[in-house]
mmCIF file of C-alpha atoms and ligand atoms in Angstrom:
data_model
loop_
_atom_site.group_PDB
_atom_site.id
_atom_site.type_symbol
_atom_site.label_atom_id
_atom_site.label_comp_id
_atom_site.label_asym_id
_atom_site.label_seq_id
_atom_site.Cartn_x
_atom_site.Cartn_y
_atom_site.Cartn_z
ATOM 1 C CA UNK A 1 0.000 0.000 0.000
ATOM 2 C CA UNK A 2 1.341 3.579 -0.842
ATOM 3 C CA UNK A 3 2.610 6.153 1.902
ATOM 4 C CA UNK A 4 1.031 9.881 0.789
ATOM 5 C CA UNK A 5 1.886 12.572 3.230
ATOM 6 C CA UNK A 6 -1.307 14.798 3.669
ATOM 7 C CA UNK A 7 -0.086 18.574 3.794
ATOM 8 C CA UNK A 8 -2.983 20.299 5.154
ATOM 9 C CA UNK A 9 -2.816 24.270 4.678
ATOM 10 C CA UNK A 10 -6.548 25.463 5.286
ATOM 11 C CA UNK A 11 -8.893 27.170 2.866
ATOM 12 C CA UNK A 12 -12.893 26.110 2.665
ATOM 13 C CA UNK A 13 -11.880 22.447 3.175
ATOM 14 C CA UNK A 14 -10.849 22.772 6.237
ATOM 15 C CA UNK A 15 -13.149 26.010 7.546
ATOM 16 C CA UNK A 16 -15.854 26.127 10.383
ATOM 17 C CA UNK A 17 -17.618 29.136 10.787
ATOM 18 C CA UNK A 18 -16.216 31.209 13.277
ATOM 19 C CA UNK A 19 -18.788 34.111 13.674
ATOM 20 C CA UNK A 20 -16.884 36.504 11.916
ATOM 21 C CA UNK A 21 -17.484 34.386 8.633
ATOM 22 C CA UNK A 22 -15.702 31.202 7.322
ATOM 23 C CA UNK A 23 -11.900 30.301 8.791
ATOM 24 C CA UNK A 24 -9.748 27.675 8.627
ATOM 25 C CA UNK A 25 -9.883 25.529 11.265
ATOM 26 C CA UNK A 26 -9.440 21.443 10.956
ATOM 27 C CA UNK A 27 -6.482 20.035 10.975
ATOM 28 C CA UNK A 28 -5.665 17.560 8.487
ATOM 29 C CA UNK A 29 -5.905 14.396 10.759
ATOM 30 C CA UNK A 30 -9.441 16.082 11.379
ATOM 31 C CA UNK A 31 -9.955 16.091 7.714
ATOM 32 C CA UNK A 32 -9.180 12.501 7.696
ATOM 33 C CA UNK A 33 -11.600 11.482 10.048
ATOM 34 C CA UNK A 34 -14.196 11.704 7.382
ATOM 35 C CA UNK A 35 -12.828 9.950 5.205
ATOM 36 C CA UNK A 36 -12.761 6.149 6.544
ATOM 37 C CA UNK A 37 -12.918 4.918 3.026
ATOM 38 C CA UNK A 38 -9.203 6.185 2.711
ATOM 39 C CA UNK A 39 -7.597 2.958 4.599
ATOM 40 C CA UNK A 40 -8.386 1.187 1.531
ATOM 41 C CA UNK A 41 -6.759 3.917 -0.929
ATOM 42 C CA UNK A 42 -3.428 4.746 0.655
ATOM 43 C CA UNK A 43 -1.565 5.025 4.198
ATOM 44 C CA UNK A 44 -2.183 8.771 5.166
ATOM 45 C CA UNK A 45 0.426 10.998 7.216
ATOM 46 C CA UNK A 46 0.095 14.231 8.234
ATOM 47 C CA UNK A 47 1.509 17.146 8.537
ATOM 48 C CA UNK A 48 -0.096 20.812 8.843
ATOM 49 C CA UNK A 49 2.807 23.896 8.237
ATOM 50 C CA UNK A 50 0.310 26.456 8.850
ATOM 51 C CA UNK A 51 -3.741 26.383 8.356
ATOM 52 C CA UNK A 52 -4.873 30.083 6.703
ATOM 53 C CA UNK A 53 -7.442 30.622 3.939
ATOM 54 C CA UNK A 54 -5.488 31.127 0.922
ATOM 55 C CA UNK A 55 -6.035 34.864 0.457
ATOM 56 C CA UNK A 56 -3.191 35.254 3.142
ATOM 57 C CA UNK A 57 -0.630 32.416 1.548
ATOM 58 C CA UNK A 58 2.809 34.099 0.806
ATOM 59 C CA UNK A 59 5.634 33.397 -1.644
ATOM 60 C CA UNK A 60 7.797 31.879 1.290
ATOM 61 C CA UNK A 61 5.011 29.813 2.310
ATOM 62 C CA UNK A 62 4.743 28.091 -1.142
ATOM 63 C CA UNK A 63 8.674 27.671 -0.812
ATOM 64 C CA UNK A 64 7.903 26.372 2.580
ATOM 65 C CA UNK A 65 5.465 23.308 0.883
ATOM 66 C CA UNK A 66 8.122 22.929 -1.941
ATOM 67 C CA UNK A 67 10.731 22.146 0.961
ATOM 68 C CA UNK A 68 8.804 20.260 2.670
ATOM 69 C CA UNK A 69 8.093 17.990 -0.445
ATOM 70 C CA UNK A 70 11.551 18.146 -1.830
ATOM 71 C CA UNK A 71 12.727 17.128 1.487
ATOM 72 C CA UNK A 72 10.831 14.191 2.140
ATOM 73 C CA UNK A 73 10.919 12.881 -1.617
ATOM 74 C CA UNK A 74 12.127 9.362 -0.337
ATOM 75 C CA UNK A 75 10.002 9.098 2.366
ATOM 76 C CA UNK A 76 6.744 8.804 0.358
ATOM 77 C CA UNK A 77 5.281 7.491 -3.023
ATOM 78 C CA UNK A 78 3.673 10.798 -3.254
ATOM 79 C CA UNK A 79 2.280 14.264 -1.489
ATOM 80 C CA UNK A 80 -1.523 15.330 -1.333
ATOM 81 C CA UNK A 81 -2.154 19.153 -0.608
ATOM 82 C CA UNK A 82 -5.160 20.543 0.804
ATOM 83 C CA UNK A 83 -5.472 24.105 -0.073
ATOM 84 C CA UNK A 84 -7.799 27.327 -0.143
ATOM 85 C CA UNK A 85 -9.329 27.143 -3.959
ATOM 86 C CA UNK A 86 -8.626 31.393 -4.227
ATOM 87 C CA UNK A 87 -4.894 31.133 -4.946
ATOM 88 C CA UNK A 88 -4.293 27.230 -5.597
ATOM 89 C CA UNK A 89 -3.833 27.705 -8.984
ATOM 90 C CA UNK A 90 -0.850 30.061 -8.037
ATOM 91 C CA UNK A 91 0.753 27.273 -5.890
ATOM 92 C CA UNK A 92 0.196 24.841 -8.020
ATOM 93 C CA UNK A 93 2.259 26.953 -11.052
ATOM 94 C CA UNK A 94 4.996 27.280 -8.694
ATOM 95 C CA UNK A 95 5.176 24.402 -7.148
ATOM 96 C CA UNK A 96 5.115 22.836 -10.851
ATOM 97 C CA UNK A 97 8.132 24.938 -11.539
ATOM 98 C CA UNK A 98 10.546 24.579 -8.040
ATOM 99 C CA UNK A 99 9.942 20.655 -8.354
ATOM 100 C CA UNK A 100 11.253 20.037 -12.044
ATOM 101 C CA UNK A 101 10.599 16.673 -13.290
ATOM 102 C CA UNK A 102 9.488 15.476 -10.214
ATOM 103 C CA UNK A 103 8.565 12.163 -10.511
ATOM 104 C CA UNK A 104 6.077 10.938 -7.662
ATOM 105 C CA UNK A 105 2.492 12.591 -7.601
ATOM 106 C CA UNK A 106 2.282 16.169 -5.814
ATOM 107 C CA UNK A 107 -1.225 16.765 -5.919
ATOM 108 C CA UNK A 108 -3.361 20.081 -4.743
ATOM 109 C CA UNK A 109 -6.694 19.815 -3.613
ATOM 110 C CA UNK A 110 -9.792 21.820 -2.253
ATOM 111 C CA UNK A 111 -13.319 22.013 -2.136
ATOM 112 C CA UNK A 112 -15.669 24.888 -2.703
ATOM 113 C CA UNK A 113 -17.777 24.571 0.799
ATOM 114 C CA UNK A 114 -16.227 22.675 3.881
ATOM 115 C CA UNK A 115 -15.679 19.039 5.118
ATOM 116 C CA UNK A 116 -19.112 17.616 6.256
ATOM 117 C CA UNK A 117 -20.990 20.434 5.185
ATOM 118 C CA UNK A 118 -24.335 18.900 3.416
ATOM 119 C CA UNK A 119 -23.338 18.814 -0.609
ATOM 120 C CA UNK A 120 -19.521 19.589 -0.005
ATOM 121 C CA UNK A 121 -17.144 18.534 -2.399
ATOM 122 C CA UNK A 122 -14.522 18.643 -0.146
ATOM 123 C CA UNK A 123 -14.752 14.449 0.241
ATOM 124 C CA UNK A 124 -15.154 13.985 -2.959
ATOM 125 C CA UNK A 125 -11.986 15.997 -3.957
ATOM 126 C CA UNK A 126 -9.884 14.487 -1.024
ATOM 127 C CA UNK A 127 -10.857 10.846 -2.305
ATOM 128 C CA UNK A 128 -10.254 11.520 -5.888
ATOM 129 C CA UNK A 129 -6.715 13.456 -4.905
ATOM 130 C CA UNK A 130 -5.350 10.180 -2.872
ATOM 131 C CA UNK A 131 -6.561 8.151 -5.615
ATOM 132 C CA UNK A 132 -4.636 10.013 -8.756
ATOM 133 C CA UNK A 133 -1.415 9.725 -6.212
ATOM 134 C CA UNK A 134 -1.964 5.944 -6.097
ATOM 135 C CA UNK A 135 -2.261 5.413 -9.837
ATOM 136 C CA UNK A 136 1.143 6.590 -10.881
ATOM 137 C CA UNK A 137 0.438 10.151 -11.836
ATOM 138 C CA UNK A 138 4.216 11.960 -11.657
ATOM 139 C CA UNK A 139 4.878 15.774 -11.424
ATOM 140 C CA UNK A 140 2.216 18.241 -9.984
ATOM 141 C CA UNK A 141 -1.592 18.561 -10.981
ATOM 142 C CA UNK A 142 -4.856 20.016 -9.334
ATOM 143 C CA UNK A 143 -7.274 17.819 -8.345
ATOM 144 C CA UNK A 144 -10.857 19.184 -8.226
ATOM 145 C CA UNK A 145 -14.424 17.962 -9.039
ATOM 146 C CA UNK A 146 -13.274 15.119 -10.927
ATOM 147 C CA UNK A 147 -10.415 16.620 -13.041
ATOM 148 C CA UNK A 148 -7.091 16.717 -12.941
ATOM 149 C CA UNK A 149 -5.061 19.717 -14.527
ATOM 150 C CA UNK A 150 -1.523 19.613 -14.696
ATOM 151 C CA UNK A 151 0.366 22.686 -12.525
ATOM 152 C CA UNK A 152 0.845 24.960 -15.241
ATOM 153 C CA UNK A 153 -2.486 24.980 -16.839
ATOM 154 C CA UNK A 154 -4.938 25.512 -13.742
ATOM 155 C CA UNK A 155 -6.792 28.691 -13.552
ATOM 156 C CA UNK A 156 -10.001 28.771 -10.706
ATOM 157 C CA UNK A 157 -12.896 30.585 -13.331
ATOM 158 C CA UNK A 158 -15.776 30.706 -11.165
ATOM 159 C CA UNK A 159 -15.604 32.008 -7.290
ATOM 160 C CA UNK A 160 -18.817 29.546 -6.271
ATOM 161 C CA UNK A 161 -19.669 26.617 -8.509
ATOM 162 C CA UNK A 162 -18.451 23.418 -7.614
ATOM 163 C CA UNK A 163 -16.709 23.092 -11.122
ATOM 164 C CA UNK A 164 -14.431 25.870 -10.509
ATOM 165 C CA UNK A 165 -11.413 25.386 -12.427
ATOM 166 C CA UNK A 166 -10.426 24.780 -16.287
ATOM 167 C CA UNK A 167 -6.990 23.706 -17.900
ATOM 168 C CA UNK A 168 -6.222 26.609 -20.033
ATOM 169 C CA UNK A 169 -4.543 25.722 -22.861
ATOM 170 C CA UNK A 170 -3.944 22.016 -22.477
ATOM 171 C CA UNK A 171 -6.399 19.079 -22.457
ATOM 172 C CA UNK A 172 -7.284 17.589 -19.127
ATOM 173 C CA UNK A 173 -4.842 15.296 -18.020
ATOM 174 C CA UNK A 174 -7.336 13.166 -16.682
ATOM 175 C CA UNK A 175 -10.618 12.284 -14.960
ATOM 176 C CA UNK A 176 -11.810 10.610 -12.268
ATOM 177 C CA UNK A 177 -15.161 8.706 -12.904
ATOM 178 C CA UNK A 178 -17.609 8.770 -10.173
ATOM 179 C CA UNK A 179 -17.075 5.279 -9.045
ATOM 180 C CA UNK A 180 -13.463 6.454 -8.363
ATOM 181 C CA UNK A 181 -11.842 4.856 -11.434
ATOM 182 C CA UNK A 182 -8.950 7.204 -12.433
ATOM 183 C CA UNK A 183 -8.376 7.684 -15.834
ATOM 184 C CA UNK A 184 -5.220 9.734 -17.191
ATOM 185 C CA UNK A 185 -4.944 11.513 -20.486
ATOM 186 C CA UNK A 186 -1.682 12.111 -20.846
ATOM 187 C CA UNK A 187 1.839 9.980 -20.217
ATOM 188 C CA UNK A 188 2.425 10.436 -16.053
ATOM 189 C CA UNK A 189 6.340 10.848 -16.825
ATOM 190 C CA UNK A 190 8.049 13.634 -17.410
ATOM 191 C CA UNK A 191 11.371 12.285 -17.993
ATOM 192 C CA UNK A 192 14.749 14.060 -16.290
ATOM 193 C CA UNK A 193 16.139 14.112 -13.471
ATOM 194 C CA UNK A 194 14.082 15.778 -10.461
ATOM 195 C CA UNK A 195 15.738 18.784 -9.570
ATOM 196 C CA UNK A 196 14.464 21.780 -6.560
ATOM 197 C CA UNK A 197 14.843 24.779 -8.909
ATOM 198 C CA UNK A 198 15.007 27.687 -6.111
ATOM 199 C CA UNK A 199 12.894 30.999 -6.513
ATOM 200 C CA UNK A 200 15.598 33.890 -7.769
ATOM 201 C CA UNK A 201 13.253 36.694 -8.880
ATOM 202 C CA UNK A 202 10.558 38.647 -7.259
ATOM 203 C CA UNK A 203 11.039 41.727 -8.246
ATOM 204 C CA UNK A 204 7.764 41.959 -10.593
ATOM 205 C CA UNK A 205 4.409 42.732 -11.211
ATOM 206 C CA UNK A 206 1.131 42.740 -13.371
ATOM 207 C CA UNK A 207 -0.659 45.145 -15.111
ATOM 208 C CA UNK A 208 -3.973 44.952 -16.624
ATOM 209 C CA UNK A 209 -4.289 47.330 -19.765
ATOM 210 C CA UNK A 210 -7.320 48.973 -19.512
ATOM 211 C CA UNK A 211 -8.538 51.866 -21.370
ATOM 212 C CA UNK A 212 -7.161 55.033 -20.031
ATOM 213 C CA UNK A 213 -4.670 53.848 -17.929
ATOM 214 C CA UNK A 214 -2.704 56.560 -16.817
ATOM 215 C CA UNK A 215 0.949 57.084 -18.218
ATOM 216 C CA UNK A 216 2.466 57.592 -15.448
ATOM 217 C CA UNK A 217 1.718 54.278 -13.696
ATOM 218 C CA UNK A 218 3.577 52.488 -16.210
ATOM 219 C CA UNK A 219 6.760 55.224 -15.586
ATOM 220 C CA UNK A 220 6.265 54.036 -11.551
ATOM 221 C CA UNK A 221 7.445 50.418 -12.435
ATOM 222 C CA UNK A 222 10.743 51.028 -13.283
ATOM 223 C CA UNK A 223 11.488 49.932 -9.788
ATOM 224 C CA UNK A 224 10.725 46.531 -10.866
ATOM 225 C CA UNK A 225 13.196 44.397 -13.499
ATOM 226 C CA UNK A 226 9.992 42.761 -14.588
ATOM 227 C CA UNK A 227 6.494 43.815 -15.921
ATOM 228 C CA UNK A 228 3.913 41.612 -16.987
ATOM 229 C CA UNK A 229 1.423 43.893 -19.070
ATOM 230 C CA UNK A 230 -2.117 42.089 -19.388
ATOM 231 C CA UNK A 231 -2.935 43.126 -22.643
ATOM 232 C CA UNK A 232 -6.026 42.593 -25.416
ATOM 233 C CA UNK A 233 -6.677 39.869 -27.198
ATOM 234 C CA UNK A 234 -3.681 38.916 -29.399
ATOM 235 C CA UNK A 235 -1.403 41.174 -27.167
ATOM 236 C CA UNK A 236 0.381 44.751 -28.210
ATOM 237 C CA UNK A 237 0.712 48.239 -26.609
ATOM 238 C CA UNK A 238 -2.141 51.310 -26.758
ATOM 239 C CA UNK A 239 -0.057 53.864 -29.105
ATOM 240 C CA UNK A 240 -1.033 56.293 -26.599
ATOM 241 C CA UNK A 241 1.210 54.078 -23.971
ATOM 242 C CA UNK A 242 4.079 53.403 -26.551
ATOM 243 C CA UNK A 243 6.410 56.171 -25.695
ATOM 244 C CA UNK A 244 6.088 55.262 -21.901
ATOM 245 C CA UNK A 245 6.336 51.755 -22.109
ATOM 246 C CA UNK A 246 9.476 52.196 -24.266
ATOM 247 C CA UNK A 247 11.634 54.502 -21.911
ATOM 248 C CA UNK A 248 10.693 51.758 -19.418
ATOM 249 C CA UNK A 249 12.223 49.035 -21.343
ATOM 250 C CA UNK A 250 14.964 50.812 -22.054
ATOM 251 C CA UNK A 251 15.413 52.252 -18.155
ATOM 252 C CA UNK A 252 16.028 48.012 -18.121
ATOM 253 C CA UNK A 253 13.128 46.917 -17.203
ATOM 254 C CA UNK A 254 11.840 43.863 -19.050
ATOM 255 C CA UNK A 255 8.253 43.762 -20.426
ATOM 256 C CA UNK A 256 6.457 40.897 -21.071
ATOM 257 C CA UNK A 257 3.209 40.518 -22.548
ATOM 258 C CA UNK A 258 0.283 38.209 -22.081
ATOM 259 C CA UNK A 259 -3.548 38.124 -22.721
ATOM 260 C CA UNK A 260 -6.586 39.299 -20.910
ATOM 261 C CA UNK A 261 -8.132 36.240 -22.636
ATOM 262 C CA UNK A 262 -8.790 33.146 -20.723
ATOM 263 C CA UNK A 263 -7.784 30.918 -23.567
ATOM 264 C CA UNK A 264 -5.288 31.182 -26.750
ATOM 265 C CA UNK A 265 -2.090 33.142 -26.662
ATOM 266 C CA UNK A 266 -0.088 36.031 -27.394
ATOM 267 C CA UNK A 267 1.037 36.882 -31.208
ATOM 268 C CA UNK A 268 2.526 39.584 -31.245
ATOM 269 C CA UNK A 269 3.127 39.423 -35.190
ATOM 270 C CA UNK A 270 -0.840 39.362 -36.063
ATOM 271 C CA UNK A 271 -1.243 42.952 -36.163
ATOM 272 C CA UNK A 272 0.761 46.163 -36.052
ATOM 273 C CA UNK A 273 0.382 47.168 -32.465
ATOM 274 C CA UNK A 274 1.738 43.684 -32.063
ATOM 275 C CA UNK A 275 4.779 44.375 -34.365
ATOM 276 C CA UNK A 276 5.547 47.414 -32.400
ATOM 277 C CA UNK A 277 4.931 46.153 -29.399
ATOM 278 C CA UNK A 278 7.846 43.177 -30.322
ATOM 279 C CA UNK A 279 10.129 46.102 -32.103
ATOM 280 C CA UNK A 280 10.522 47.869 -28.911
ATOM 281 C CA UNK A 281 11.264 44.806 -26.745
ATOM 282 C CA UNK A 282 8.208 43.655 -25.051
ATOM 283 C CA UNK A 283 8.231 40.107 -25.242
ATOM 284 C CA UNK A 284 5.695 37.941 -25.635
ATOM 285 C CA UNK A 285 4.545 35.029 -22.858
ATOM 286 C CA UNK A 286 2.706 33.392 -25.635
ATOM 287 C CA UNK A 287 -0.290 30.843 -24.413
ATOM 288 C CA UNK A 288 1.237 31.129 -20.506
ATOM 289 C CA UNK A 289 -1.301 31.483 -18.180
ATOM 290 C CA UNK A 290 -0.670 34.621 -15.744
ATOM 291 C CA UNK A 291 -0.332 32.311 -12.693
ATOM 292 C CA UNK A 292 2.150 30.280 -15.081
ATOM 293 C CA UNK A 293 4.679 33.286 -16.290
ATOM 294 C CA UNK A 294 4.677 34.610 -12.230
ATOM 295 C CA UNK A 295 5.863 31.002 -11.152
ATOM 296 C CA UNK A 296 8.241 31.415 -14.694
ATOM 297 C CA UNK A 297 9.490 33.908 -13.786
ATOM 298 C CA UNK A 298 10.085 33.830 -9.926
ATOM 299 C CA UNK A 299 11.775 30.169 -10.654
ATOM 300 C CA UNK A 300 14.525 32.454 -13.188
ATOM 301 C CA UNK A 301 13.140 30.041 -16.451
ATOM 302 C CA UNK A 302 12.194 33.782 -18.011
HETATM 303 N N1 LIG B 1 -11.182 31.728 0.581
HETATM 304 C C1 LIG B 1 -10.978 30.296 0.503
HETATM 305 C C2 LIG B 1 -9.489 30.037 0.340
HETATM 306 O O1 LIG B 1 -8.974 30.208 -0.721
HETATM 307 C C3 LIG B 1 -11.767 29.740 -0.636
HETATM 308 C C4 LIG B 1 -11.647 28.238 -0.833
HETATM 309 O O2 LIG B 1 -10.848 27.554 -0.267
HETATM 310 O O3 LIG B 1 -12.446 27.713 -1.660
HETATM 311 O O4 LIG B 1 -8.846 29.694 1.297
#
């Protein structure tokens, strides 16, 4: 039977109301408890760094679950996460980008309304999560409401529904039917050696275009060496922002350039704003999903 370390972090799954609205508050052997049906999945441990919803989860706390993984990589077949659903898709980027090629399942989980709340999908999830770690799934993938979406490609689209996330720009990697049968989409391995690729950059930030944005916000980030600028549909820079984003490139700042669509990428050589856009430097982060070029770029790859 496999060994999957539980990492509980908080978020809905584990939330109680507290009388000041919904907070993190089970642990994750409390999580466990119900889930009986797990003794014939897996061998659960448990550990809980910190329980928070996942509004408040920093950059060193996502290092902190990297660690923790990376650390204990011979310890266990394979790492289950339980997470807030608000910024999971940001952990799961970066956790998809500090564990390259990693080669046992690291898979992040939550649930839209809490553990043994009538309707919750937080069992469901927590099932389906041990179960893709048991099948040999490799590398890091979401697990929610019967899909599994590799690191890179999650993106949460709806703040309520139960079928809150999409793979943006990639097929599902799998499904899990509703008599628990997993079935993957994709090859599991990712071939390489597994390697902890340390965060180096976080001296960025993103801006959405929108129209009439003031000049002089885009002058203000030259105190950052990179710029992700949200832009329209097939990506380029409002001639009215040109001259501005250009003395910022050249003050050394590096732009990138990504869309405010939800799916398809960048091309920058579609249209003329594009072409001057890619003249002056900005570069394009082509069919990246936000959450995907922040990880990129905090893990030095861009
Ligand atoms: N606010 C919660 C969190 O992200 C929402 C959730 O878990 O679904 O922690």
């Amino acid at each position: 039977m496999k060994h999957i370390l539980l990492i509980a972090t908080g978020g809905t799954i584990a939330c109680r109301e507290s009388g000041r609205g919904l907070a993190p508050s089970l642990t994750g052997e409390e999580l466990l408890e119900f889930l009986p049906e797990i003794r014939k999945i897996c061998r659960v441990f448990v550990d809980n760094p910190f329980s928070v919803d996942s509004t408040d989860i920093t950059t060193s706390q996502r290092r902190e679950l990297a660690m923790m993984i990376w650390e204990n990589y011979d310890r266990y077949d394979g790492f289950v996460i339980a997470h807030g659903t608000d910024s999971l898709a940001y952990t799961a980027a970066l956790l998809y980008h500090m564990l390259r090629n990693f080669n046992k399942p690291v898979i992040i989980t939550g649930a839209q309304r809490p553990m043994g709340e009538p309707g919750s999908d937080a069992e469901r999830n927590m099932l389906d999560s041990f179960r893709v770690a048991c099948v040999g799934w490799t590398g890091v993938a979401a697990v929610l409401h019967g899909q599994v979406i590799r690191g890179n490609h999650v993106v949460k689209v709806h703040s309520k529904a139960m079928n809150a996330f999409r793979s943006i720009n990639a097929p599902l990697a799998g499904t899990i039917r509703d008599d628990g049968k997993v079935l993957l989409n994709i090859p599991p391995r990712l071939g390489g050696e597994p390697e902890f690729v340390d965060i180096v950059d976080s001296s960025f930030v993103v801006l959405k275009l929108v129209p009439d944005l003031d000049p002089s916000i885009i002058e203000f980030l030259r105190r950052y060496d990179k710029v992700i600028l949200e832009g329209y549909g097939a990506g380029g820079i409002p001639i009215r922002l040109e001259k501005v984003v250009q003395k910022l490139i050249l003050s050394g700042t590096k732009v990138y350039i990504t869309t405010q669509c939800l799916e398809g990428e960048v091309d920058l050589h579609k249209y003329a704003v594009g072409r001057r856009a890619e003249a002056m430097g900005a570069v394009s982060l082509g069919h990246r999903t936000v959450e995907d070029a922040i990880a990129s770029i905090q893990c030095g790859e861009i």
